[in-house]
Coordinates of N, CA and C in Angstrom, one line a residue:
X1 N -186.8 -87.7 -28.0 CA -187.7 -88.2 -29.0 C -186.9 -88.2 -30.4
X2 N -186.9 -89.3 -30.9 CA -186.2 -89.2 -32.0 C -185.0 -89.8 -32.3
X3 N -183.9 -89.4 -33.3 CA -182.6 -89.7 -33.3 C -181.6 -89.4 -32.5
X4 N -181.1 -89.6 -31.5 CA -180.2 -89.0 -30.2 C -179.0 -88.5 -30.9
X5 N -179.0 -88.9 -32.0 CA -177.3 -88.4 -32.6 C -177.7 -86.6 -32.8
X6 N -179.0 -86.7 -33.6 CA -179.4 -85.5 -34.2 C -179.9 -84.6 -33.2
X7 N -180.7 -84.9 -32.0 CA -181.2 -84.6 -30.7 C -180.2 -83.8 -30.5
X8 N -178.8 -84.4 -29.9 CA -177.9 -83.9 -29.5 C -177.1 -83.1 -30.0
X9 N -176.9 -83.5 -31.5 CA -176.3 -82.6 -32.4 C -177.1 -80.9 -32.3
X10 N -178.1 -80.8 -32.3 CA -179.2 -79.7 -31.9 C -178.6 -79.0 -30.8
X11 N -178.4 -80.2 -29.9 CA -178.5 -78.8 -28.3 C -177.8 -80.0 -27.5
X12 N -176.3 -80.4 -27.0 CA -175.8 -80.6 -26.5 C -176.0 -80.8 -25.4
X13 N -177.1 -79.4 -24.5 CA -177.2 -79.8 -23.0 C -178.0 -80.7 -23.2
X14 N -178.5 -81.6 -23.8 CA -179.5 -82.5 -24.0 C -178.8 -84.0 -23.3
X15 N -177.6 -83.4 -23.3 CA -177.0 -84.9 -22.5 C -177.1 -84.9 -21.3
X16 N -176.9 -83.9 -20.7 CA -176.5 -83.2 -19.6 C -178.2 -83.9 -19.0
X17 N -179.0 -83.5 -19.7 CA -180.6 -83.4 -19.2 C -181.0 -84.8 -18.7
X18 N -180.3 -85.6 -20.0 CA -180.5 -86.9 -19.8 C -179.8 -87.8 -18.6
X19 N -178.7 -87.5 -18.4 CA -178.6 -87.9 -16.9 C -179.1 -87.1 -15.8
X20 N -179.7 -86.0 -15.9 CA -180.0 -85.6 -14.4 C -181.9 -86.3 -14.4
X21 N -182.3 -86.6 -15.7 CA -183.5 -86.8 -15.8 C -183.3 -88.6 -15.1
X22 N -182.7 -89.2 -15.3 CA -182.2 -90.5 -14.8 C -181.7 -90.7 -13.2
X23 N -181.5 -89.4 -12.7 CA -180.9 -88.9 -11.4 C -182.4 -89.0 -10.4
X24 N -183.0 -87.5 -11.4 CA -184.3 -86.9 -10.3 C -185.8 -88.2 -10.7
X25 N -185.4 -88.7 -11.9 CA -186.8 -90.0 -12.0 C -186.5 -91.3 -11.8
X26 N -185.3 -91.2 -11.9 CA -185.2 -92.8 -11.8 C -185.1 -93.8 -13.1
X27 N -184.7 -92.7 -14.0 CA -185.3 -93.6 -15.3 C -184.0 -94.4 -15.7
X28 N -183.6 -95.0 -16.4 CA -182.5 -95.9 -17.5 C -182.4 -95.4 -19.1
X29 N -181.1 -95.1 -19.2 CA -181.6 -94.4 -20.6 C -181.3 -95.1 -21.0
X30 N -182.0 -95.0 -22.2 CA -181.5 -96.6 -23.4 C -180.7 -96.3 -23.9
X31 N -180.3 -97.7 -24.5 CA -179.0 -97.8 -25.0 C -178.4 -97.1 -26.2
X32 N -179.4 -96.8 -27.2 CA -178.7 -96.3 -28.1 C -178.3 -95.1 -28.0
X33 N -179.2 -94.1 -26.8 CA -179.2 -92.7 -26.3 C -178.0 -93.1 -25.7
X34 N -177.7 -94.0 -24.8 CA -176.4 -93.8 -24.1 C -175.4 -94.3 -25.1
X35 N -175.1 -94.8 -25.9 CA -173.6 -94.8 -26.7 C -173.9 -92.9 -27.7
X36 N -175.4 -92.6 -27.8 CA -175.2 -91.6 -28.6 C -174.3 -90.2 -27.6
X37 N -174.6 -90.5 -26.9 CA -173.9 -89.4 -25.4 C -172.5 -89.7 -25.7
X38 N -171.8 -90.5 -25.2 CA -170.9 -91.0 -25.1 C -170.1 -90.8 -27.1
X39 N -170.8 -90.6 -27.7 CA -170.2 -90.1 -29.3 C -170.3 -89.2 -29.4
X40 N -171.4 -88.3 -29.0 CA -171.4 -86.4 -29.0 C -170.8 -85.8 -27.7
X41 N -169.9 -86.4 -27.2 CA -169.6 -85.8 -25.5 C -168.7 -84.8 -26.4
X42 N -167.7 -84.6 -26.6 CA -167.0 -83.7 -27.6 C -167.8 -82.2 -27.8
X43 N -169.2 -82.4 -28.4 CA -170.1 -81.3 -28.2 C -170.1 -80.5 -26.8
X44 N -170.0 -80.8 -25.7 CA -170.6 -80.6 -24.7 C -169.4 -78.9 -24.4
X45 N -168.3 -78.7 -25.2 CA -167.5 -77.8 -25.3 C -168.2 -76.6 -25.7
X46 N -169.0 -76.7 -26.4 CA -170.0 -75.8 -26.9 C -171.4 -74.9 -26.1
X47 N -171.4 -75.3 -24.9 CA -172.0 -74.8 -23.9 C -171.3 -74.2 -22.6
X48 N -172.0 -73.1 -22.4 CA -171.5 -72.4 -21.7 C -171.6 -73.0 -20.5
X49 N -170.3 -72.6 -19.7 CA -170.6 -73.1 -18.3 C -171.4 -72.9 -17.7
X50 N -171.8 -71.9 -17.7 CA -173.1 -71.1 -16.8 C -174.6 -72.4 -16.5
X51 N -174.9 -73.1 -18.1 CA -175.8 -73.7 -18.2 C -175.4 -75.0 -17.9
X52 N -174.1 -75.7 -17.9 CA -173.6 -76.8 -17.4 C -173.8 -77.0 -15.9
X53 N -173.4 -76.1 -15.2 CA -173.3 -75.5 -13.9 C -174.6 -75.9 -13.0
X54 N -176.0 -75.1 -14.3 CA -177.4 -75.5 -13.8 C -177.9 -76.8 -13.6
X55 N -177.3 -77.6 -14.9 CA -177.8 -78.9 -15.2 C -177.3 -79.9 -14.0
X56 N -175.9 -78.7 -13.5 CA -174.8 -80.3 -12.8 C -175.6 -79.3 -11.1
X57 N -176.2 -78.4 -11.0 CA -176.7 -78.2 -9.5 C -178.5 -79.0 -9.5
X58 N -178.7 -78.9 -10.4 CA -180.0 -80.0 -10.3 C -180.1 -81.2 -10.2
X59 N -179.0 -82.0 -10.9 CA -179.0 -83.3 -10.4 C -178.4 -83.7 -9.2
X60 N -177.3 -82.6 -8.8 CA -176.9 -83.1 -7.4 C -178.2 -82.6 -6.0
X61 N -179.3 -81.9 -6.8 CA -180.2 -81.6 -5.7 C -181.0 -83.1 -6.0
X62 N -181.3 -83.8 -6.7 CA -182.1 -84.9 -6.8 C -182.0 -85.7 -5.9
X63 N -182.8 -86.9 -5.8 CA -183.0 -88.0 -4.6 C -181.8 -89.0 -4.7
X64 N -181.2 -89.0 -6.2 CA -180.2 -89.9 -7.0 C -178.6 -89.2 -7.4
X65 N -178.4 -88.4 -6.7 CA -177.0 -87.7 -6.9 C -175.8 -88.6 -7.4
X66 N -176.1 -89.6 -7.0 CA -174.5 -90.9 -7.1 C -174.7 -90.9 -8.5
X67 N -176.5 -91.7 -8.6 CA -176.5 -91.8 -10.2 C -176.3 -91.2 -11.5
X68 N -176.4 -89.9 -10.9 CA -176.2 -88.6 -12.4 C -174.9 -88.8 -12.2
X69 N -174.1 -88.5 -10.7 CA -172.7 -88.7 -10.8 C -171.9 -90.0 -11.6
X70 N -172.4 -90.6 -11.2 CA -171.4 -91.9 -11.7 C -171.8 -91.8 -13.6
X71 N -173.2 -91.5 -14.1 CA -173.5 -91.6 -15.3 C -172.6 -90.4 -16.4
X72 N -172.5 -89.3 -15.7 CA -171.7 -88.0 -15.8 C -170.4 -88.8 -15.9
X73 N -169.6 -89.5 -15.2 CA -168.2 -89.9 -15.1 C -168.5 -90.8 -16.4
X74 N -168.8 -91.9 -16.2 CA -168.8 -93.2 -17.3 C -169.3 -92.8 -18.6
X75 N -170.4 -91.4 -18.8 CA -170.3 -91.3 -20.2 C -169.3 -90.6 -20.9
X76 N -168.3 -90.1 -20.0 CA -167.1 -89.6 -20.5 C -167.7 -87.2 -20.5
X77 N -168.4 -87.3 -20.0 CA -168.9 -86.2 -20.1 C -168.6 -85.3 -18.9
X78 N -167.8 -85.6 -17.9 CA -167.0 -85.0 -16.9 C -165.4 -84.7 -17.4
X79 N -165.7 -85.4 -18.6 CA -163.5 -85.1 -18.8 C -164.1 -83.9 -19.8
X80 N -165.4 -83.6 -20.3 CA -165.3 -83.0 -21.4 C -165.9 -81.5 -20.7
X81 N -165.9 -81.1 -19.2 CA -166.6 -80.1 -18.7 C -165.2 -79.5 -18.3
X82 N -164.5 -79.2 -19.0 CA -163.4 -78.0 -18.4 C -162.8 -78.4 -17.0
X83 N -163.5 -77.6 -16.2 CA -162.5 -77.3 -15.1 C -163.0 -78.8 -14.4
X84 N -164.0 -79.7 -14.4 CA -164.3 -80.8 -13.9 C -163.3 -81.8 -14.5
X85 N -162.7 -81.5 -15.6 CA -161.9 -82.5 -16.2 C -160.6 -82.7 -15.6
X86 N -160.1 -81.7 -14.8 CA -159.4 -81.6 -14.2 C -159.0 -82.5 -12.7
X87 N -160.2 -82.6 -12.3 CA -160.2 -83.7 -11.1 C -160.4 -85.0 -11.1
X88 N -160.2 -85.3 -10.2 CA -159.2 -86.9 -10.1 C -161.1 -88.0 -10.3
X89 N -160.7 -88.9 -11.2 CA -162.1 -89.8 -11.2 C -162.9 -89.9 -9.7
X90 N -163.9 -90.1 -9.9 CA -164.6 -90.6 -8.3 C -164.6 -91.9 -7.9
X91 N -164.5 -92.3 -7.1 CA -164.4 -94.3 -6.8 C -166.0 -94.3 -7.0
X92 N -166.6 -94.9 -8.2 CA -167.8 -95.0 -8.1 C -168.6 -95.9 -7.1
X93 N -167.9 -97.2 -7.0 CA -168.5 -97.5 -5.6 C -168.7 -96.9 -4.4
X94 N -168.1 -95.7 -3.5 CA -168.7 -94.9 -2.8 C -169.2 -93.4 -3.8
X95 N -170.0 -93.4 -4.6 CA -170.7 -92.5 -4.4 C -171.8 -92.4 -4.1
X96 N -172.3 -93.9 -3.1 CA -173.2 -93.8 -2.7 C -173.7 -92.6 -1.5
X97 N -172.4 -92.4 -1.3 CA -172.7 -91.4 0.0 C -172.4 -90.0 0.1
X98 N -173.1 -90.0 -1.4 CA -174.0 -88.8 -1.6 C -175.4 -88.5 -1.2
X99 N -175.9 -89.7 -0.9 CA -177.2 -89.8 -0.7 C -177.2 -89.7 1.1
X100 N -176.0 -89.6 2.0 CA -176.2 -89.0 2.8 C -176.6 -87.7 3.9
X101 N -176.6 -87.0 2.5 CA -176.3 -85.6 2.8 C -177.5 -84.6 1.8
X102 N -178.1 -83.7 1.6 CA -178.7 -83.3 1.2 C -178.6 -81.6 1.2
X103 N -177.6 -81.2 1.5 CA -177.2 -80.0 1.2 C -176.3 -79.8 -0.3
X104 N -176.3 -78.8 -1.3 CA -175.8 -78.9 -2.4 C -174.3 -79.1 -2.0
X105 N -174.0 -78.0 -1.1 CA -172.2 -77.7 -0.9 C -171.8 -79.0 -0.1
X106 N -172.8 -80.0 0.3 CA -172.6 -81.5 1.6 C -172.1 -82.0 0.1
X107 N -172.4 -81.9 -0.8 CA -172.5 -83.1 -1.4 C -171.1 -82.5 -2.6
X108 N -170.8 -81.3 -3.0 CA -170.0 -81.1 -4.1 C -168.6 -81.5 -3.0
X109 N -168.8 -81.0 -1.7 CA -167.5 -81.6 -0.8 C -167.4 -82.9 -0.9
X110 N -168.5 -83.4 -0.9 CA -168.4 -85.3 -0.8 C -167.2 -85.8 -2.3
X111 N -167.8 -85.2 -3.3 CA -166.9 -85.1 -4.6 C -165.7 -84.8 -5.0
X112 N -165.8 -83.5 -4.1 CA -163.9 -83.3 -3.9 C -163.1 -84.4 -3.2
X113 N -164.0 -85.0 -1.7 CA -162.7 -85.9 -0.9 C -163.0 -87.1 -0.9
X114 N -163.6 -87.5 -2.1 CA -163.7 -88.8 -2.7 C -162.1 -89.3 -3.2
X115 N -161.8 -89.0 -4.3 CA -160.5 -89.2 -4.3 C -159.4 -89.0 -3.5
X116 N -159.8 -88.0 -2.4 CA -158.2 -87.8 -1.2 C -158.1 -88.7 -0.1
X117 N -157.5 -89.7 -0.2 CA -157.8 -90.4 1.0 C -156.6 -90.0 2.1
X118 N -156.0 -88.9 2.0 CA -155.4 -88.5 3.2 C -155.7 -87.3 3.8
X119 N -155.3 -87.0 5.1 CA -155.5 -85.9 5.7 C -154.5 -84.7 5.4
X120 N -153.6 -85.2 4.9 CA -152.9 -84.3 4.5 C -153.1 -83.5 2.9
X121 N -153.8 -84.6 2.6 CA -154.6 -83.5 1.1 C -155.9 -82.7 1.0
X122 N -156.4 -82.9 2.7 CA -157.4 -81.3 2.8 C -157.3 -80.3 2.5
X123 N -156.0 -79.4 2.8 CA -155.9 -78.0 2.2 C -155.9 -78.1 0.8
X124 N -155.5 -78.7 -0.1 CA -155.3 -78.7 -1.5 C -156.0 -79.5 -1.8
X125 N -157.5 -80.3 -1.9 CA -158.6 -80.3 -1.4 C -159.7 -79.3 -1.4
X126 N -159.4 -78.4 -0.6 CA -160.1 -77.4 -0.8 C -159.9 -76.4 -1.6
X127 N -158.7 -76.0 -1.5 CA -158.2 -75.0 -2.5 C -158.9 -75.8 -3.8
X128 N -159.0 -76.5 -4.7 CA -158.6 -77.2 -5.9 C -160.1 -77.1 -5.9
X129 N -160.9 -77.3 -5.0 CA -162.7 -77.4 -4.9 C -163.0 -75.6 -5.1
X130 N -162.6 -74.7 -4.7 CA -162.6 -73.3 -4.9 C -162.4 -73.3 -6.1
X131 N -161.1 -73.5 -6.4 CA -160.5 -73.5 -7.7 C -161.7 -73.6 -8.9
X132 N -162.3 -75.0 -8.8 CA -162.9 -75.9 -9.5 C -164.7 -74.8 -9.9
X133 N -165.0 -74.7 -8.6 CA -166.5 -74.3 -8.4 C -166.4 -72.6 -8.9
X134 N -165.3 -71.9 -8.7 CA -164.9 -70.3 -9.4 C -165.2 -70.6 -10.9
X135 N -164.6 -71.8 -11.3 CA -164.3 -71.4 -13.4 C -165.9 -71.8 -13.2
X136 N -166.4 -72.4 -12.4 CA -167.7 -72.8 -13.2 C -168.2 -72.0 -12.5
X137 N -168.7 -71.0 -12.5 CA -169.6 -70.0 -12.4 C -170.2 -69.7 -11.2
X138 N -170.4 -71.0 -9.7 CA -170.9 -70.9 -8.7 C -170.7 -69.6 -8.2
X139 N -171.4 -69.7 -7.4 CA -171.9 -68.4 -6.5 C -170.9 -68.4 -5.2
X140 N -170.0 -67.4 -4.7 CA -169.0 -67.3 -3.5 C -169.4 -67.8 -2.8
X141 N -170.8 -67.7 -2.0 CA -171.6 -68.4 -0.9 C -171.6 -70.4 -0.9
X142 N -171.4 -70.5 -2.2 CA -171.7 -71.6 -2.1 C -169.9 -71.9 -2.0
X143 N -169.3 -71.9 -3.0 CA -168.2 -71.9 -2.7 C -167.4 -72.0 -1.8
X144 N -167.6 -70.8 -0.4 CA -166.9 -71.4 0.8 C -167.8 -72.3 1.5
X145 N -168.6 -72.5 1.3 CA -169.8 -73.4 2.4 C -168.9 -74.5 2.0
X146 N -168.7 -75.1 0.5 CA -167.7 -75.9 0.1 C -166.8 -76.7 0.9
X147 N -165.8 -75.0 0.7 CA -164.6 -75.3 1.6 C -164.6 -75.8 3.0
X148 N -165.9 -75.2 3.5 CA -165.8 -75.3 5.1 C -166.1 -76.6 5.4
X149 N -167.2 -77.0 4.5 CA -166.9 -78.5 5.0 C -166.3 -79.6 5.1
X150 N -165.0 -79.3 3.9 CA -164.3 -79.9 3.3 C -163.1 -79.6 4.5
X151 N -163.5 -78.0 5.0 CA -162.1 -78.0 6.4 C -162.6 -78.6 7.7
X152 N -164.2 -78.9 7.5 CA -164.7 -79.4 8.9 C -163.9 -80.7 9.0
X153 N -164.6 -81.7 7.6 CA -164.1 -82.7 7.6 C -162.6 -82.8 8.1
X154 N -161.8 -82.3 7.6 CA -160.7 -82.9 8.0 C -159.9 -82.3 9.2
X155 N -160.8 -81.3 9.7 CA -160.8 -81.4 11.4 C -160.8 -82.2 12.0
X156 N -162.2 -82.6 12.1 CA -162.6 -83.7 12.7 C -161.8 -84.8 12.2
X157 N -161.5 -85.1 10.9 CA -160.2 -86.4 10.8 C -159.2 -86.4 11.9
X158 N -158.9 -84.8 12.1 CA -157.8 -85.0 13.3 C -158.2 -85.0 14.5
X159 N -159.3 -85.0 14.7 CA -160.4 -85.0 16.2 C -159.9 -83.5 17.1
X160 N -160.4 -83.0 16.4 CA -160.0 -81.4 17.0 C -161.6 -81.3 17.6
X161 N -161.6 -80.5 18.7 CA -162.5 -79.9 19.5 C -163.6 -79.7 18.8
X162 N -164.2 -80.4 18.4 CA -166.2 -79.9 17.7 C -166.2 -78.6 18.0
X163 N -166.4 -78.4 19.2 CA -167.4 -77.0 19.8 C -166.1 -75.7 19.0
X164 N -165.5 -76.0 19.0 CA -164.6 -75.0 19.0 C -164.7 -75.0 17.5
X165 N -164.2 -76.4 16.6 CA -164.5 -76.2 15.6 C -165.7 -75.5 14.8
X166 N -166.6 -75.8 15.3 CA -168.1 -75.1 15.0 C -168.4 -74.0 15.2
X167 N -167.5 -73.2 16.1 CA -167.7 -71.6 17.0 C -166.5 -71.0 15.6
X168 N -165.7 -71.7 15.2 CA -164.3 -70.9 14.0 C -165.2 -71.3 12.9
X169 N -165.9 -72.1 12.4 CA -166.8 -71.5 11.2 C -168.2 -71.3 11.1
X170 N -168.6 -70.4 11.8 CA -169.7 -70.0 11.8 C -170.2 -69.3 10.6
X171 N -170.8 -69.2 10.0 CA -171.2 -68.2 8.9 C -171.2 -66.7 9.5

């Protein structure tokens, strides 16, 4: 409500809100709101990860995960989250298949091996997804669920035994 420059100048995670609110409703943010994001991203330094963390696990729980994602990447507000700035852009045209999956750790793995298109950049891969989800504050539990998927996946890339695969990561 109001002037988005000033809005945001106030409280930064207010950007953050506005794409996940465009994620979980479906909405379109207007335009001047979206160049105003895209000119306060810079701010977004000023919040602690902790509450970044919250904002970026709510939208990937939404019905629209691709959308807050891809909105997150293109307003330039993923180069400005630390340790996310760090990883490789997403091919926005598959992030639709995020909407495959509906577990939080299905979907932060989908984001890690978006950009890897080889089997040989699983381990480092995963490590780099650890790496990534530690600075930002996630919770251990979630963290290897992470990894494991990210090591299932690229099991199964090598067509390794399911059963056996599934019996070596059990919880």
């Amino acid at each position: 409500v109001g002037d988005p420059q000033q809005r945001f100048s106030e409280d930064a995670l207010r950007m953050l809100r506005a794409i996940r609110f465009a994620a979980q409703l479906g909405f379109q943010i207007e335009p001047n709101t979206w160049t105003a994001i895209g000119r306060n991203a810079p701010l977004l330094a000023e919040i602690s990860l902790e509450r970044i963390q919250q904002e970026l696990h709510r939208t990937l729980q939404s019905d629209r995960p691709d959308v807050g994602m891809r909105l997150l990447q293109e307003s330039g507000l993923k180069k400005r989250i630390g340790p996310l700035s760090e990883t490789a852009d997403w091919p926005l045209d598959r992030l639709s298949s995020l909407r495959n999956v509906t577990e939080p750790a299905s979907r932060w793995a989908i984001l890690f091996l978006l950009p890897q298109p080889h089997r040989a950049d699983i381990p480092r891969c995963a490590q780099q997804a650890a790496d990534v989800l530690r600075r930002m504050k996630y919770a251990r539990k979630l963290i290897a669920s992470v990894q494991t998927c990210i090591e299932l996946y690229g099991a199964l890339e090598e067509r390794k035994n399911l059963r056996l695969l599934l019996l070596d990561h059990r919880d």
